[in-house]
CSV table of C-alpha atoms in Angstrom, one decimal:
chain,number,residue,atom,x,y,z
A,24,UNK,CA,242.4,20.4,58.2
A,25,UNK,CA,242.9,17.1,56.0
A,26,UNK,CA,241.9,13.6,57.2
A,27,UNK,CA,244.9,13.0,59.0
A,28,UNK,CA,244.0,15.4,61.7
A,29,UNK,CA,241.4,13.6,62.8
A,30,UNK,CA,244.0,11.5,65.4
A,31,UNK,CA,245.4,14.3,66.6
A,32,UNK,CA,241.9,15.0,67.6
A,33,UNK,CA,241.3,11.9,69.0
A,34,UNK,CA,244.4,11.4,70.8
A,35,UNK,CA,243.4,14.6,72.5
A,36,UNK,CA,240.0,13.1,73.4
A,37,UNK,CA,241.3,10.4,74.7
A,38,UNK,CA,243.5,12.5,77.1
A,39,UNK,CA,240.9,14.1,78.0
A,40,UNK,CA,238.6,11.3,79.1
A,41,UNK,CA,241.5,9.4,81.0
A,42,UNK,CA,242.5,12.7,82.9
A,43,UNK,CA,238.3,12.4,84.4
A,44,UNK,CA,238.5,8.7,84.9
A,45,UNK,CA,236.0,8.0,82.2
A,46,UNK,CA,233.4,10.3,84.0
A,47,UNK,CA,231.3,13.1,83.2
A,48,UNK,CA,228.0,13.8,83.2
A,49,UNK,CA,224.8,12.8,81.0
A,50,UNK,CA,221.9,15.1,79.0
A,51,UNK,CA,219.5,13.8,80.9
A,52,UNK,CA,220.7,13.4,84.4
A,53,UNK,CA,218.6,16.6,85.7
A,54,UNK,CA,216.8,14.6,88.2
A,55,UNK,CA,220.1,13.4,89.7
A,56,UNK,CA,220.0,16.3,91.5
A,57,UNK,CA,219.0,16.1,95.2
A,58,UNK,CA,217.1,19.5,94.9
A,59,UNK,CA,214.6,17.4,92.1
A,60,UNK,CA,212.6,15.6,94.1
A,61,UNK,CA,211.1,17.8,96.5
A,62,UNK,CA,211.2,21.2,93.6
A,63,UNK,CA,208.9,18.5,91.4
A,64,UNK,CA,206.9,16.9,94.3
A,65,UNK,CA,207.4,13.6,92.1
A,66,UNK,CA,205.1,15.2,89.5
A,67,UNK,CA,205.8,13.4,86.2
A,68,UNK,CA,204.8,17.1,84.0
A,69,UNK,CA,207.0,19.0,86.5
A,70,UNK,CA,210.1,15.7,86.9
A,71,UNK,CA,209.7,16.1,82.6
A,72,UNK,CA,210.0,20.0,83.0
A,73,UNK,CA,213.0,19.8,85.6
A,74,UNK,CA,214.8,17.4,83.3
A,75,UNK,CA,214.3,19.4,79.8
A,76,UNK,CA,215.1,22.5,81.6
A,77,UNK,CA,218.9,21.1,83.0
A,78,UNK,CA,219.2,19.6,79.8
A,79,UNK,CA,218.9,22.5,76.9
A,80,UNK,CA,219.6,25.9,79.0
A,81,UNK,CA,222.5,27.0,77.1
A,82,UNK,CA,224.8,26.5,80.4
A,83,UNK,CA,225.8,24.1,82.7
A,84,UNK,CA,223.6,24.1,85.8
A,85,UNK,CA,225.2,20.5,87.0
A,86,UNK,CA,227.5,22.2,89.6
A,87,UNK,CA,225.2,24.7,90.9
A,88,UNK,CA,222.1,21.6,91.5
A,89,UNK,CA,225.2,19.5,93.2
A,90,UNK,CA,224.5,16.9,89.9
A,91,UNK,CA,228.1,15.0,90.0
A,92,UNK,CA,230.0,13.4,87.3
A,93,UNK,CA,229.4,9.7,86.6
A,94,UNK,CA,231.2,6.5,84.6
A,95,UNK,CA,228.3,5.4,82.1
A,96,UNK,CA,227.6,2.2,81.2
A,97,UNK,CA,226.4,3.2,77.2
A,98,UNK,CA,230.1,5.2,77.3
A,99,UNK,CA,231.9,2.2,78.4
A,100,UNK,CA,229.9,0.5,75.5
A,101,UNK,CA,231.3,2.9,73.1
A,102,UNK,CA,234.9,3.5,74.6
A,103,UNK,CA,235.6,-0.3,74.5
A,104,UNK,CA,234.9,-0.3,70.6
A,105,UNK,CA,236.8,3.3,70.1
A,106,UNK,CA,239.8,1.4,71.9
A,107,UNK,CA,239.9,-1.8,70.2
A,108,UNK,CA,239.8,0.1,66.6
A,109,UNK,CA,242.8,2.0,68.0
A,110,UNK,CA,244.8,-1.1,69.0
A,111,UNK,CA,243.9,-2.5,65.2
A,112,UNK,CA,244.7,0.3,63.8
A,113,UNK,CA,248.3,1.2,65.5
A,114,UNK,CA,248.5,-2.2,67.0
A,115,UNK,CA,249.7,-0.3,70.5
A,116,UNK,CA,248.6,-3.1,73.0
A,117,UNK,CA,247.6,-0.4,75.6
A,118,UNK,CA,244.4,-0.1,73.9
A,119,UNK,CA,243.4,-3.3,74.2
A,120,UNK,CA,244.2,-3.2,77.6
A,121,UNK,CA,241.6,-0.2,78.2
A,122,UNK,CA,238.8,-2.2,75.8
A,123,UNK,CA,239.2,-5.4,78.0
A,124,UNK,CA,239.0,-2.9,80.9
A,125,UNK,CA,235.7,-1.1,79.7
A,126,UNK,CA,234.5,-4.6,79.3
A,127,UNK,CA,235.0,-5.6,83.0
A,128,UNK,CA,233.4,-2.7,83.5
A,129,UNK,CA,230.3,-4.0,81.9
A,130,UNK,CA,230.5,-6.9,83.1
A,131,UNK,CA,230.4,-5.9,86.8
A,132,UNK,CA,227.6,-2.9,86.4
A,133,UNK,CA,225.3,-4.7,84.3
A,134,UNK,CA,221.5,-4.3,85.9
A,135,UNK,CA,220.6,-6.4,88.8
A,136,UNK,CA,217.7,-8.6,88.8
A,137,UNK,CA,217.7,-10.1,85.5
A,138,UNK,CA,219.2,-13.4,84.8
A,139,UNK,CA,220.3,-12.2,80.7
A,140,UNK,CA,223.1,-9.1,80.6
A,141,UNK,CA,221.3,-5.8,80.4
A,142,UNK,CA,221.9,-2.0,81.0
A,143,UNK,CA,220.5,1.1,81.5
A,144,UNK,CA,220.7,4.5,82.9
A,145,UNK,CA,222.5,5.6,85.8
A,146,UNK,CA,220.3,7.8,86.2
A,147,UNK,CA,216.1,8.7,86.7
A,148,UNK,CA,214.3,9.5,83.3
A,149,UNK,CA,210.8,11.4,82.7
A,150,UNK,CA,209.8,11.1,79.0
A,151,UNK,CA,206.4,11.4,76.7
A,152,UNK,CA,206.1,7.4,77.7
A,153,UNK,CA,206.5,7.3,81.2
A,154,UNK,CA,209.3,7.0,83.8
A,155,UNK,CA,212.2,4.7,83.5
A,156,UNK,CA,214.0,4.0,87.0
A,157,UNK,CA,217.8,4.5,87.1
A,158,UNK,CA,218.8,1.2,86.9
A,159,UNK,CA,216.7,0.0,84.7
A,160,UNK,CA,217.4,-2.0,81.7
A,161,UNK,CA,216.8,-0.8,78.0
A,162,UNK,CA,217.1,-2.5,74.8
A,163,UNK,CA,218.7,0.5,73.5
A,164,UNK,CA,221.3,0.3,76.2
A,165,UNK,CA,221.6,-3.4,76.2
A,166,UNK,CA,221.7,-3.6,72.2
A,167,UNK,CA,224.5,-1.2,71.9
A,168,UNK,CA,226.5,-2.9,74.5
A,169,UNK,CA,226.1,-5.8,72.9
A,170,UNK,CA,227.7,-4.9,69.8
A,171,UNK,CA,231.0,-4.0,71.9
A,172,UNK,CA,231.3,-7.5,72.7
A,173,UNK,CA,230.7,-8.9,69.6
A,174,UNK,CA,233.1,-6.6,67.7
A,175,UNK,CA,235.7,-7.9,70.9
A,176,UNK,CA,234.8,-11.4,69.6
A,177,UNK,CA,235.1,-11.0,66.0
A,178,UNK,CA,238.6,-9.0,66.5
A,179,UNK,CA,239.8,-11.8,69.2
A,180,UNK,CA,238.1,-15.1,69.0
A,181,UNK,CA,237.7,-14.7,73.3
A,182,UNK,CA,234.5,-17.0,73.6
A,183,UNK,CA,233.6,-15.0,76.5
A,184,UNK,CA,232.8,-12.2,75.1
A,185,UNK,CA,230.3,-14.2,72.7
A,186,UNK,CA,228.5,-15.3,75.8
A,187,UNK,CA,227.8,-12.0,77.3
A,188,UNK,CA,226.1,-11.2,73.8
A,189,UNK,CA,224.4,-14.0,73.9
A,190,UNK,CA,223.3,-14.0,77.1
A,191,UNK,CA,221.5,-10.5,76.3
A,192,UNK,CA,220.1,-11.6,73.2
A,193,UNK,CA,218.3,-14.4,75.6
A,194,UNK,CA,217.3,-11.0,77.8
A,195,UNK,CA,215.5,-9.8,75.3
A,196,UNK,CA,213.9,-13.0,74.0
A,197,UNK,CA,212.8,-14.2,78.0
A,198,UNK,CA,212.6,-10.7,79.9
A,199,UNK,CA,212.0,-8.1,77.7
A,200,UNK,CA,208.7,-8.6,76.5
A,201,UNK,CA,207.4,-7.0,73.3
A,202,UNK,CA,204.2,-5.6,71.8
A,203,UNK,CA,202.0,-7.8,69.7
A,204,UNK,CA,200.1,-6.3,66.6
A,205,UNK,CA,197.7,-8.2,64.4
A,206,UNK,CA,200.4,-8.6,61.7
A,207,UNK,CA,204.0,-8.4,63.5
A,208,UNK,CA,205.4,-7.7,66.7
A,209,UNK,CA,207.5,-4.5,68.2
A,210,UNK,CA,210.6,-5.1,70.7
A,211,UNK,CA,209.8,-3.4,74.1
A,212,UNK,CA,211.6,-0.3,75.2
A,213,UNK,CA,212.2,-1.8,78.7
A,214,UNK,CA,210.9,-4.7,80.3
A,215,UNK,CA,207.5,-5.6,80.7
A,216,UNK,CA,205.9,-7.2,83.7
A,217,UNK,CA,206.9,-11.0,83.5
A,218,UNK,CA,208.5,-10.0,79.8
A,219,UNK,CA,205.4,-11.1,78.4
A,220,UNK,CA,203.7,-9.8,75.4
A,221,UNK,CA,201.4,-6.9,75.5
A,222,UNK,CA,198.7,-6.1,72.4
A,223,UNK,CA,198.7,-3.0,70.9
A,224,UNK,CA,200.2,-0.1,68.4
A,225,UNK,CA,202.7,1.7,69.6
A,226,UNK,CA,206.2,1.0,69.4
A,227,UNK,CA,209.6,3.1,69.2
A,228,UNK,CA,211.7,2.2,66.2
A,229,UNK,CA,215.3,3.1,66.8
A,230,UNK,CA,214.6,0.7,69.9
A,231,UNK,CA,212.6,-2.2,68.1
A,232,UNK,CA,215.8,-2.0,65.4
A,233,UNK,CA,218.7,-2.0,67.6
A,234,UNK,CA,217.3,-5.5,69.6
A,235,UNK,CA,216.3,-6.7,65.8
A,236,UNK,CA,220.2,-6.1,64.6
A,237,UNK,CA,222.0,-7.1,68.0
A,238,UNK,CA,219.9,-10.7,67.3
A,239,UNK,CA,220.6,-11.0,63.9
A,240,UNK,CA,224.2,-10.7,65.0
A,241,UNK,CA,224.6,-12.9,67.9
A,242,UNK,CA,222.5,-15.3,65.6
A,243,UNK,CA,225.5,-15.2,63.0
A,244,UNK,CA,227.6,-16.9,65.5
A,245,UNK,CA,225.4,-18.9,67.8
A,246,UNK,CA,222.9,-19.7,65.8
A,247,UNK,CA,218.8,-20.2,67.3
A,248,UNK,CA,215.3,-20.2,65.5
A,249,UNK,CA,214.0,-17.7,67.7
A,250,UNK,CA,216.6,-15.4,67.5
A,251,UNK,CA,216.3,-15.5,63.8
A,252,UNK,CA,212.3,-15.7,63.9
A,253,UNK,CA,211.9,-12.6,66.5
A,254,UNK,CA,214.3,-10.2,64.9
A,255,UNK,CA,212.3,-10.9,61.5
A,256,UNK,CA,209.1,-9.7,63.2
A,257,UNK,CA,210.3,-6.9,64.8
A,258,UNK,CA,212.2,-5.8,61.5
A,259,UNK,CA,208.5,-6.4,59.4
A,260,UNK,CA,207.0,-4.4,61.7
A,261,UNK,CA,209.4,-0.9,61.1
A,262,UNK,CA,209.6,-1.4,57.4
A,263,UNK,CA,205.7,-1.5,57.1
A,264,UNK,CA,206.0,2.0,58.7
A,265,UNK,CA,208.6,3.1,56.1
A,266,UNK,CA,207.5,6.5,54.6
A,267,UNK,CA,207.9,7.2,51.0
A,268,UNK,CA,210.9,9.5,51.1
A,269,UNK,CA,212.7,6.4,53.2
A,270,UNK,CA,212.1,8.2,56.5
A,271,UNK,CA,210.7,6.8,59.7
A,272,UNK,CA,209.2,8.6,62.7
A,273,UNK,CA,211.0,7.9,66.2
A,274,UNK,CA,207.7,6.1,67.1
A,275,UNK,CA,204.4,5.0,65.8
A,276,UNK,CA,202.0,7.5,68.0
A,277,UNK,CA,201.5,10.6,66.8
A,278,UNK,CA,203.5,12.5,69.7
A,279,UNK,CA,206.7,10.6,68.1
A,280,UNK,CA,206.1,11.9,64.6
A,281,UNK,CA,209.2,13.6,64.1
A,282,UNK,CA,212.6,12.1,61.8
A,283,UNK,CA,215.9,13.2,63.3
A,284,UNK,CA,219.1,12.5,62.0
A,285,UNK,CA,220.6,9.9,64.6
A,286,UNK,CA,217.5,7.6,65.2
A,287,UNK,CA,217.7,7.3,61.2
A,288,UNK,CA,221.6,5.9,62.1
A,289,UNK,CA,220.4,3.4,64.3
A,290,UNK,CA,217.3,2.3,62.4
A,291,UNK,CA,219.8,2.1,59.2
A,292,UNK,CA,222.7,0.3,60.9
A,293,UNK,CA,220.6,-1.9,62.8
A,294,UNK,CA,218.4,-3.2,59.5
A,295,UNK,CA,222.3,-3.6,57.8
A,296,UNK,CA,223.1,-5.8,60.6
A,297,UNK,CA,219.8,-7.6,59.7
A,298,UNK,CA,220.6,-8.2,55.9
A,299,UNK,CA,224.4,-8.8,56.2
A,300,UNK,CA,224.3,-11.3,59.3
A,301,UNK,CA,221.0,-13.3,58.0
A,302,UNK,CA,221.5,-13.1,54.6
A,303,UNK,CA,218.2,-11.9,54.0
A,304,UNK,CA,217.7,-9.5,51.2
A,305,UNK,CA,214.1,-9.5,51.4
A,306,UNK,CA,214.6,-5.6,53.1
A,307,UNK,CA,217.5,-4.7,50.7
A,308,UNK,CA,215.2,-1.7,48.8
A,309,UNK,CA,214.3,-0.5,51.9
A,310,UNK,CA,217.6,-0.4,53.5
A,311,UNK,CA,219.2,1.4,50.5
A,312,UNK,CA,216.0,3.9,49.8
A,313,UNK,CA,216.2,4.9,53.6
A,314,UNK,CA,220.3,5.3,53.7
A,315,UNK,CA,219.8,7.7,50.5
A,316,UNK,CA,217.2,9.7,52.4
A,317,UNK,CA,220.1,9.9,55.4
A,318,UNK,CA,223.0,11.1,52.9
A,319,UNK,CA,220.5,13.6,51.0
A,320,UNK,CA,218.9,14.7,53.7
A,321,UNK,CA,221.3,15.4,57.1
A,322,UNK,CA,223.9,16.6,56.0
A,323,UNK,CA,224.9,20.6,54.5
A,324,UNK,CA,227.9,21.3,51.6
A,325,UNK,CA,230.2,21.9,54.3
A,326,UNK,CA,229.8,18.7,56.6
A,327,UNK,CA,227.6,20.4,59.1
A,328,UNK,CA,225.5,17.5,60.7
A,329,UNK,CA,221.5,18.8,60.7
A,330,UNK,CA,219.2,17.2,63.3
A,331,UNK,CA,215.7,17.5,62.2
A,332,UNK,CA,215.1,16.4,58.4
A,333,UNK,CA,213.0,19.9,58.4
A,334,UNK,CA,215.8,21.9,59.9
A,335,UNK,CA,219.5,21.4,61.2
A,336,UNK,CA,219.5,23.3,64.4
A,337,UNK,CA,220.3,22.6,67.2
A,338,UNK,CA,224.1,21.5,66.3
A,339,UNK,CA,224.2,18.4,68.4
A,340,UNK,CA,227.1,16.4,68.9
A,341,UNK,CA,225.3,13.0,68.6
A,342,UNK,CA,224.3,14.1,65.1
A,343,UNK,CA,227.7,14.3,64.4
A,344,UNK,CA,229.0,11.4,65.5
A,345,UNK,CA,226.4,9.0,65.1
A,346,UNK,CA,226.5,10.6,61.3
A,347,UNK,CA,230.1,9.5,61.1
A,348,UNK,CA,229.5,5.6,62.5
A,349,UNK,CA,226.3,5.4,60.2
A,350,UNK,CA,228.5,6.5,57.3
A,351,UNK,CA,231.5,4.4,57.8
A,352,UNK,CA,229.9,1.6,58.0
A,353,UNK,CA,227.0,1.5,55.1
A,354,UNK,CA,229.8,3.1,53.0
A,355,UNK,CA,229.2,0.6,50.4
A,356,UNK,CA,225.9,1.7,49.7
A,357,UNK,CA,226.7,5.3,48.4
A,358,UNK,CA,229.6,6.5,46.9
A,359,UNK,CA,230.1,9.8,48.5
A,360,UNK,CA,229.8,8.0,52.3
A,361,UNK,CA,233.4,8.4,53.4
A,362,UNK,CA,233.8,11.6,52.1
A,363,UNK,CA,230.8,12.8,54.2
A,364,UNK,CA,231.9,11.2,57.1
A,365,UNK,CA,235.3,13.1,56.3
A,366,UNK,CA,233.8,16.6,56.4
A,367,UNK,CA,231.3,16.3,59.3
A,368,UNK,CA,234.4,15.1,61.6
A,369,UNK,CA,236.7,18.0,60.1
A,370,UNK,CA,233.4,20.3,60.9
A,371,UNK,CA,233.0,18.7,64.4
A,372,UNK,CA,236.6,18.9,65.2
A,373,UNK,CA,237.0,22.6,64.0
A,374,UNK,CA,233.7,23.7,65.3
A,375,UNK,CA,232.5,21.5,68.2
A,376,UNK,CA,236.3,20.4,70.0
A,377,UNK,CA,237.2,22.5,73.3
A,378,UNK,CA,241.1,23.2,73.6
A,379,UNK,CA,241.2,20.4,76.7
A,380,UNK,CA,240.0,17.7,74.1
A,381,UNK,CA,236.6,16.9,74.9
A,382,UNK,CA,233.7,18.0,72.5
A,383,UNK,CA,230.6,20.4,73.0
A,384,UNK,CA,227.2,19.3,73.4
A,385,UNK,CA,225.3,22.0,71.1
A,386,UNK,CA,226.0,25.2,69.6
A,387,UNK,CA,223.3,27.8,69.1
A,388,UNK,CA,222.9,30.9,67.2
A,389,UNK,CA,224.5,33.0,69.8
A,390,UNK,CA,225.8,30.7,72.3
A,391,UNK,CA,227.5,27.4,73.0
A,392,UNK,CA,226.7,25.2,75.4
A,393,UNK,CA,230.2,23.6,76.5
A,394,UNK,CA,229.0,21.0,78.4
A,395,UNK,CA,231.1,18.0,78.7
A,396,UNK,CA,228.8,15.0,78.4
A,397,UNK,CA,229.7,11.6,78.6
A,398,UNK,CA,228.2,8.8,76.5
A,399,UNK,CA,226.1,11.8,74.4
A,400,UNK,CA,229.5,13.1,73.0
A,401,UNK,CA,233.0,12.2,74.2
A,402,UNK,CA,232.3,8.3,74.0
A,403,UNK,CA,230.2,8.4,71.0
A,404,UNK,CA,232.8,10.4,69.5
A,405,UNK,CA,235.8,8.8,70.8
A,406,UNK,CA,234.0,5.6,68.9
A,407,UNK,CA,233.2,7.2,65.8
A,408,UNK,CA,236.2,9.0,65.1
A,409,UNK,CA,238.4,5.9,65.5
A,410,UNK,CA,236.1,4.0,63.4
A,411,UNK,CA,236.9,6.5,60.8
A,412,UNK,CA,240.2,6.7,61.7
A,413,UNK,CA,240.6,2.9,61.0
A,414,UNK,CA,238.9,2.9,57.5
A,415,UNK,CA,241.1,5.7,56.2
A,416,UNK,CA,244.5,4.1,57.5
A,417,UNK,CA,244.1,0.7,57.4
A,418,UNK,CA,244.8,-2.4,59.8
A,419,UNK,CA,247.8,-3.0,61.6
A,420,UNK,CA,246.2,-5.9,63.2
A,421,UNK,CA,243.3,-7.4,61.9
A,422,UNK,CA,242.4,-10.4,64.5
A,423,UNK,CA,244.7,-11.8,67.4
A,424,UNK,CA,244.5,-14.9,68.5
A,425,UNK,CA,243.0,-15.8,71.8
């Protein structure tokens, strides 16, 4: 298959998603279930053990634990940007419909009870660092979203759209909160009581990165001191913990001392945001040692996206297509970017596509887990792919005017 089968793919995607009404279900959504809460008597180890357990047996148990299929609001995130670099691509004005529609979306599910825009799970969560509530906001979730409006703002000029990034670039200023070291601070996961400040040493970096680049953005357009003052700090405080091959852990503790493949995407993307939006080249070695480690590291001869730096199983579709985001856009920074991001999407598409159109979640040694998930695949996907898409054929329509 040559790069121009990766529409074909897409289009079939696309199908695919519209046919379910933008819903399937989620990795992590275990405790959806109604059986959960009494089978785990509420017991974080056993919550932790019910949730691992729906999400990596190699079938789907989502029918059998009466787990339904849900809209997500990190999906819509990603479907709104797959659909707008469709539209500029092939300038087919039912595209932009479906962005501005994903938008609304947004708009209308965003989490209650905050006065800046914010998102989160639709879901429960049990982790290593405690229990997030379904509702509640992340500055993973809200970062990412945030993006999608501001690529609708740069591609339209629609003021609004500028707003509701703005207004969650004030979330995580006012309501986030953030931990406070001697030297730097660390962007919050999720909101801390009041959104005040909390002393310590832990952090998460994919998390402290993605609010860092979604304020160096918004500040690029609306510009504030303390935008460009916070998302300094928090970027100090992930490039102090740099290792010397260009790696970073997930998170400072020891219990996050791994390096996966599409944490180092967002850590990469988001500290590219940093340096191209604030014109600050003080991280420029750093971003270009860690995006070598990420080409030299994740990827085998024949495209196959590796998860661990150690190891590449399992073959997990958000390796892939976070790969192929990270790849398109830090192309400039290594020559063989685009070509990389060519083979893992041929390798994805041949590999990790089902007939219908929507993509896998992992493949093991002797079994594939055909689970369709939702913003962990066939949005990410449908984003990346026409990201891709877009590089290698150009723009039909490069802005329209509001």
């Amino acid at each position: 298959m040559d790069k121009d089968g990766i529409y074909p793919a897409l289009s079939k995607l696309e199908q695919w998603v519209e046919q379910n009404n933008w819903k399937a279900y989620d990795t992590f959504d275990g405790l959806s279930s109604p059986y959960a809460r009494f089978l785990t008597w509420n017991i974080p180890l056993l919550r932790r053990v019910w949730q691992q357990g729906v999400r990596r047996f190699p079938l789907n148990l989502r029918p059998l634990l009466r787990i339904k299929p849900e809209p997500s609001s990190k999906g819509m995130g990603f479907f709104a940007q797959g659909y707008l670099r469709l539209f500029q691509t092939y300038g087919n004005g039912d595209h932009l419909k479906k962005m501005h529609s994903c938008l609304d979306w947004l708009v209308q599910n965003r989490a209650p009870g905050f006065q800046g825009n914010c998102w989160g799970n639709h879901f429960d969560y049990e982790a290593r660092g405690g229990r997030i509530a379904l509702g509640t906001p992340t500055v993973v979730w809200t970062s990412l979203i945030g993006h999608a409006f501001l690529d609708a703002y740069e591609a339209l000029g629609e003021n609004r759209y500028l707003d509701i990034a703005r207004n969650s670039a004030e979330f995580i200023i006012n309501e986030l909160g953030w931990i406070q070291t001697d030297r730097d601070l660390c962007l919050s996961y999720t909101p801390l009581p009041g959104g005040k400040p909390k002393r310590g040493e832990g952090g998460i970096h994919n998390a402290n990165m993605l609010g860092a680049g979604l304020l160096a953005r918004v500040n690029l357009h609306a510009p504030k001191k303390h935008y460009t003052e916070m998302a300094q700090e928090a970027v100090k405080f992930t490039m102090r913990a740099q290792l010397d091959n260009g790696a970073w852990y997930y998170g400072v503790e020891p219990k996050y001392h791994w390096v996966d493949s599409f944490h180092t995407g967002y850590v990469l993307e988001s500290l590219h945001y940093y340096v191209q939006c604030g014109r600050d080249r003080t991280f420029q070695t750093e971003l270009e040692k860690g995006y070598r480690f990420f080409v030299d590291t994740f990827f085998r001869p024949d495209g196959t996206p590796r998860y661990y730096d150690y190891k590449t199983r399992p073959l997990d579709i958000q390796c892939a297509s976070q790969a192929i985001q990270t790849l398109v856009n830090l192309r400039d920074l290594h020559p063989r970017s685009i070509e990389i991001a060519v083979k893992v999407a041929q390798w994805t598409i041949l590999n990790m596509q089902d007939e219908q159109g929507y993509f896998y979640y992992r493949k093991y040694p002797f079994i594939t887990n055909r689970t369709p998930t939702l913003h962990w695949g066939q949005a990410t996907m449908f984003a990346s792919l026409a990201l891709l898409d877009h590089h290698l054929h150009g723009k039909i329509v490069e802005r329209v005017n509001p």
